Each structure stands twice: as structure tokens, then as C-alpha cells.
GROMACS .gro file of C-alpha atoms in nm:
model
  214
    1MET     CA    1   7.276   1.280 -19.652
    2LYS     CA    2   7.608   1.417 -19.530
    3ILE     CA    3   7.664   1.703 -19.288
    4SER     CA    4   7.942   1.947 -19.368
    5THR     CA    5   8.165   1.979 -19.062
    6ASP     CA    6   8.326   2.311 -19.165
    7LEU     CA    7   8.690   2.237 -19.087
    8ARG     CA    8   8.810   2.566 -19.232
    9SER     CA    9   8.994   2.825 -19.030
   10GLU     CA   10   8.743   3.055 -18.861
   11SER     CA   11   8.725   3.398 -19.023
   12ALA     CA   12   8.534   3.571 -18.741
   13ASP     CA   13   8.724   3.812 -18.520
   14GLU     CA   14   8.861   3.617 -18.223
   15SER     CA   15   8.741   3.862 -17.960
   16THR     CA   16   8.388   3.852 -18.102
   17THR     CA   17   8.402   3.474 -18.110
   18ARG     CA   18   8.516   3.460 -17.748
   19LEU     CA   19   8.244   3.699 -17.632
   20ALA     CA   20   7.972   3.505 -17.810
   21ALA     CA   21   8.100   3.169 -17.693
   22ALA     CA   22   8.176   3.275 -17.338
   23THR     CA   23   7.839   3.442 -17.288
   24LEU     CA   24   7.635   3.148 -17.408
   25SER     CA   25   7.499   2.897 -17.160
   26THR     CA   26   7.510   2.538 -17.278
   27ASP     CA   27   7.364   2.242 -17.099
   28PHE     CA   28   7.325   2.276 -16.728
   29GLN     CA   29   7.116   2.588 -16.702
   30ALA     CA   30   6.874   2.396 -16.919
   31ILE     CA   31   6.904   2.092 -16.695
   32ASP     CA   32   6.937   2.203 -16.335
   33GLY     CA   33   6.975   2.580 -16.320
   34SER     CA   34   7.354   2.601 -16.338
   35ARG     CA   35   7.557   2.704 -16.640
   36GLU     CA   36   7.831   2.583 -16.862
   37LYS     CA   37   7.979   2.783 -17.148
   38THR     CA   38   8.124   2.675 -17.478
   39PRO     CA   39   8.499   2.700 -17.530
   40THR     CA   40   8.665   2.924 -17.783
   41VAL     CA   41   8.932   2.798 -18.021
   42SER     CA   42   9.177   3.047 -18.165
   43PRO     CA   43   9.143   3.079 -18.543
   44ALA     CA   44   9.516   3.018 -18.565
   45ALA     CA   45   9.470   2.676 -18.408
   46THR     CA   46   9.261   2.543 -18.695
   47LYS     CA   47   9.347   2.477 -19.056
   48THR     CA   48   9.190   2.352 -19.374
   49CYS     CA   49   9.189   1.975 -19.408
   50ASN     CA   50   8.973   1.687 -19.515
   51GLY     CA   51   8.792   1.584 -19.200
   52PRO     CA   52   8.509   1.339 -19.132
   53SER     CA   53   8.151   1.397 -19.235
   54ILE     CA   54   7.859   1.285 -19.022
   55SER     CA   55   7.558   1.111 -19.170
   56SER     CA   56   7.203   1.193 -19.068
   57THR     CA   57   7.065   0.884 -18.900
   58GLN     CA   58   6.846   0.759 -18.618
   59LEU     CA   59   7.079   0.644 -18.341
   60ALA     CA   60   6.845   0.487 -18.087
   61THR     CA   61   6.517   0.497 -17.899
   62MET     CA   62   6.544   0.499 -17.520
   63GLY     CA   63   6.263   0.549 -17.271
   64GLY     CA   64   6.028   0.648 -17.551
   65ILE     CA   65   6.266   0.923 -17.670
   66ASP     CA   66   6.420   0.906 -18.018
   67TYR     CA   67   6.780   1.018 -18.071
   68ASP     CA   68   6.878   1.129 -18.421
   69THR     CA   69   7.184   1.286 -18.582
   70VAL     CA   70   7.092   1.581 -18.804
   71PRO     CA   71   7.249   1.893 -18.961
   72LEU     CA   72   7.184   2.229 -18.798
   73LEU     CA   73   7.055   2.441 -19.084
   74PRO     CA   74   6.746   2.237 -19.187
   75ASN     CA   75   6.652   2.223 -18.819
   76LEU     CA   76   6.765   2.572 -18.720
   77THR     CA   77   6.420   2.704 -18.631
   78ILE     CA   78   6.320   2.428 -18.389
   79ILE     CA   79   6.668   2.414 -18.232
   80THR     CA   80   6.669   2.791 -18.180
   81GLU     CA   81   6.322   2.771 -18.026
   82LEU     CA   82   6.438   2.501 -17.783
   83LEU     CA   83   6.745   2.702 -17.680
   84HIS     CA   84   6.528   3.011 -17.632
   85ARG     CA   85   6.294   2.810 -17.409
   86CYS     CA   86   6.583   2.675 -17.204
   87PHE     CA   87   6.781   2.996 -17.151
   88PRO     CA   88   6.691   3.347 -17.030
   89GLN     CA   89   6.596   3.607 -17.290
   90ALA     CA   90   6.916   3.799 -17.217
   91TYR     CA   91   7.111   3.517 -17.381
   92TRP     CA   92   6.904   3.489 -17.697
   93VAL     CA   93   7.106   3.740 -17.898
   94TYR     CA   94   7.425   3.547 -17.823
   95ILE     CA   95   7.265   3.214 -17.904
   96ASP     CA   96   7.146   3.345 -18.239
   97SER     CA   97   7.487   3.496 -18.311
   98TYR     CA   98   7.668   3.173 -18.230
   99LEU     CA   99   7.442   2.963 -18.452
  100ARG     CA  100   7.503   3.205 -18.739
  101MET     CA  101   7.877   3.195 -18.672
  102TYR     CA  102   7.887   2.813 -18.693
  103PRO     CA  103   7.610   2.710 -18.937
  104SER     CA  104   7.769   2.368 -18.991
  105LEU     CA  105   7.729   2.250 -18.630
  106ALA     CA  106   7.631   1.885 -18.612
  107CYS     CA  107   7.349   1.790 -18.377
  108VAL     CA  108   7.207   1.497 -18.189
  109LEU     CA  109   6.840   1.565 -18.119
  110ALA     CA  110   6.609   1.404 -17.865
  111THR     CA  111   6.247   1.395 -17.978
  112ASP     CA  112   5.923   1.274 -17.824
  113LYS     CA  113   5.670   1.195 -18.095
  114GLN     CA  114   5.849   1.441 -18.327
  115LYS     CA  115   5.859   1.714 -18.060
  116LEU     CA  116   6.213   1.840 -17.995
  117VAL     CA  117   6.288   1.801 -17.624
  118GLY     CA  118   6.669   1.805 -17.611
  119CYS     CA  119   6.980   1.862 -17.819
  120ILE     CA  120   7.357   1.849 -17.814
  121LEU     CA  121   7.547   2.054 -18.073
  122PHE     CA  122   7.913   2.026 -18.161
  123ARG     CA  123   8.164   2.129 -18.424
  124LEU     CA  124   8.471   1.955 -18.563
  125GLU     CA  125   8.808   2.122 -18.618
  126CYS     CA  126   9.131   2.004 -18.774
  127GLN     CA  127   9.436   2.046 -18.552
  128PRO     CA  128   9.807   2.047 -18.641
  129GLY     CA  129   9.919   1.696 -18.725
  130SER     CA  130   9.587   1.607 -18.892
  131GLU     CA  131   9.413   1.535 -18.563
  132VAL     CA  132   9.043   1.619 -18.539
  133ARG     CA  133   8.892   1.777 -18.229
  134ALA     CA  134   8.524   1.818 -18.140
  135THR     CA  135   8.400   2.113 -17.937
  136ILE     CA  136   8.073   2.075 -17.748
  137ALA     CA  137   7.868   2.389 -17.807
  138TYR     CA  138   7.532   2.319 -17.640
  139LEU     CA  139   7.352   2.056 -17.439
  140ALA     CA  140   6.995   2.154 -17.355
  141VAL     CA  141   6.685   1.972 -17.233
  142ASP     CA  142   6.329   2.102 -17.224
  143GLU     CA  143   6.217   2.185 -16.870
  144ASN     CA  144   5.927   1.938 -16.887
  145TYR     CA  145   6.160   1.650 -16.979
  146ARG     CA  146   6.435   1.685 -16.721
  147LYS     CA  147   6.536   1.412 -16.474
  148ARG     CA  148   6.480   1.147 -16.742
  149LYS     CA  149   6.850   1.098 -16.825
  150ILE     CA  150   6.806   1.272 -17.160
  151ALA     CA  151   7.118   1.484 -17.107
  152CYS     CA  152   7.323   1.174 -17.027
  153ASN     CA  153   7.183   0.992 -17.329
  154LEU     CA  154   7.260   1.287 -17.558
  155MET     CA  155   7.617   1.303 -17.432
  156ARG     CA  156   7.660   0.927 -17.461
  157ARG     CA  157   7.528   0.924 -17.818
  158ALA     CA  158   7.750   1.216 -17.918
  159ILE     CA  159   8.061   1.048 -17.776
  160GLN     CA  160   7.980   0.721 -17.951
  161LEU     CA  161   7.928   0.905 -18.278
  162LEU     CA  162   8.251   1.102 -18.250
  163LYS     CA  163   8.447   0.788 -18.165
  164SER     CA  164   8.313   0.620 -18.477
  165GLU     CA  165   8.424   0.919 -18.683
  166ARG     CA  166   8.781   0.891 -18.546
  167VAL     CA  167   8.775   1.220 -18.361
  168ASN     CA  168   9.083   1.243 -18.140
  169GLU     CA  169   8.944   1.445 -17.850
  170ILE     CA  170   8.645   1.641 -17.725
  171ILE     CA  171   8.681   1.969 -17.537
  172LEU     CA  172   8.446   2.199 -17.348
  173HIS     CA  173   8.451   2.457 -17.070
  174THR     CA  174   8.247   2.484 -16.753
  175GLU     CA  175   8.239   2.712 -16.450
  176VAL     CA  176   8.474   2.597 -16.174
  177ASN     CA  177   8.190   2.603 -15.919
  178ASN     CA  178   7.943   2.414 -16.140
  179ARG     CA  179   7.944   2.085 -15.952
  180ALA     CA  180   7.659   1.934 -16.151
  181SER     CA  181   7.831   1.981 -16.485
  182LEU     CA  182   8.168   1.866 -16.353
  183HIS     CA  183   8.007   1.553 -16.210
  184LEU     CA  184   7.838   1.465 -16.537
  185TYR     CA  185   8.139   1.529 -16.757
  186GLU     CA  186   8.383   1.350 -16.529
  187LYS     CA  187   8.147   1.054 -16.519
  188PHE     CA  188   8.200   1.029 -16.895
  189GLY     CA  189   8.578   1.046 -16.853
  190PHE     CA  190   8.646   1.415 -16.913
  191ILE     CA  191   8.965   1.539 -16.745
  192ARG     CA  192   9.025   1.889 -16.607
  193HIS     CA  193   9.297   2.022 -16.835
  194GLU     CA  194   9.341   2.378 -16.711
  195ARG     CA  195   9.179   2.655 -16.512
  196ILE     CA  196   9.121   2.980 -16.701
  197PRO     CA  197   9.088   3.288 -16.475
  198GLY     CA  198   8.802   3.526 -16.556
  199TYR     CA  199   8.690   3.328 -16.860
  200TYR     CA  200   8.328   3.435 -16.832
  201PRO     CA  201   8.178   3.786 -16.865
  202THR     CA  202   8.088   3.763 -16.495
  203ASN     CA  203   8.463   3.715 -16.427
  204VAL     CA  204   8.405   3.357 -16.311
  205ASP     CA  205   8.690   3.113 -16.375
  206ALA     CA  206   8.643   2.817 -16.607
  207PHE     CA  207   8.782   2.468 -16.628
  208GLN     CA  208   8.871   2.342 -16.972
  209LEU     CA  209   8.790   1.973 -16.984
  210LYS     CA  210   8.917   1.724 -17.238
  211LEU     CA  211   8.812   1.372 -17.329
  212PRO     CA  212   9.076   1.180 -17.527
  213LEU     CA  213   8.920   0.943 -17.781
  214ASN     CA  214   9.112   0.773 -18.061
   0.00000   0.00000   0.00000
């Protein structure tokens, strides 16, 4: 089964997209109490093209946890429930809005005996010159399963998958004072590309990080 990667230009209003993306926590509130937000890509920066598609498959079993690649929509309910468990109720409306905005997000899920305990979600976009970029949207781990390297394994599996699909780079944003997230991402080779003043609704600056691939 193939997952549509939705490489079309985004039709949503850019300011709405930025608000939804900037308000959403991604991985590290779910991991250690800090926050990272997803980046926003201008609709003008994307274009229609024939990009890669990602097959649903079991990637690995590590430490008793299974890691699988799946499409978002058939798993929307359990993924939404996990994100709601991991993030404060004040964020739920933005989480739900973001998932509706990007229904073709691809996912790597971590499961323990078919129970969803972690996920990483990303989307693919065509860039000028036929390059393909991946944007990390979420990385979340159930509170009862933290400190078991699940977040690292999810990130590692996602990077391996995106490399195999000939993605050119991965981008994400994180708060400039989020040492835990910066440490993890830089361990995987992400580079601080630029600092964006007042990126978040709380007026906190963000680093945009990039990981060159192929």
C-alpha cells in the first residue's frame, strides 16, 4: 500500500498555517517537558511535482517495541489520542487543525503489543529544482514509555526512510532555549540554519535546523 505524500502547493492561508504550526508542540514536551514547534513553509515555496511515495511496512523491532511506517488517515484516531495524551488540552484544537490541514502526513509509529506508544509525523514537499524536502511535524512518546530511547529510534527510522526515498533535506524548528531538543537533533547531524525572532506565540525565538541528505 502506498502513502500519498501530497506534494501540491498548500491552499491554506499562510497566516493560519503559521499559527497552527507555530502553536503546536512536537516532540520534547512529550519527552521531557520542553517544547519544539513545527516549521511553516510558505505556499509559494512548494509546487506540484511527482515526488516519492512511502510504503507501509514494518521497519524494525527494538527493545520489544515495533516500528512501522503507516499513513495518517487510517490511524488518525489513535495518533490523535496519543498527541492529546502527550500535550496539554490547550493545544488540542491546534493539533486537530494541523492534522486536518495535512491529511497526507506520513508516520513512523512505535507500538508495544499493538498499543501506540510513540510517533513521528512528517510531510514531503517539492522545492524549486525538483528537490524534495521533508518537514518534521511531530515526535511524541507516551509518558509511561519515556527514557527508553524511543524518540531516538523514531528519529533514526524516519531519517533512514527519508534517505531511501531520496529526500534532499529535512527541516524543523525548535525553541532557542530548548537544550534537550537541540542536543538530540544535533546528535543526528542537524545544523542550525537561522534564528527566527518571535517565531512562537509566546514571542520566543526559534532556530530552524536542517539536515542535508542526498
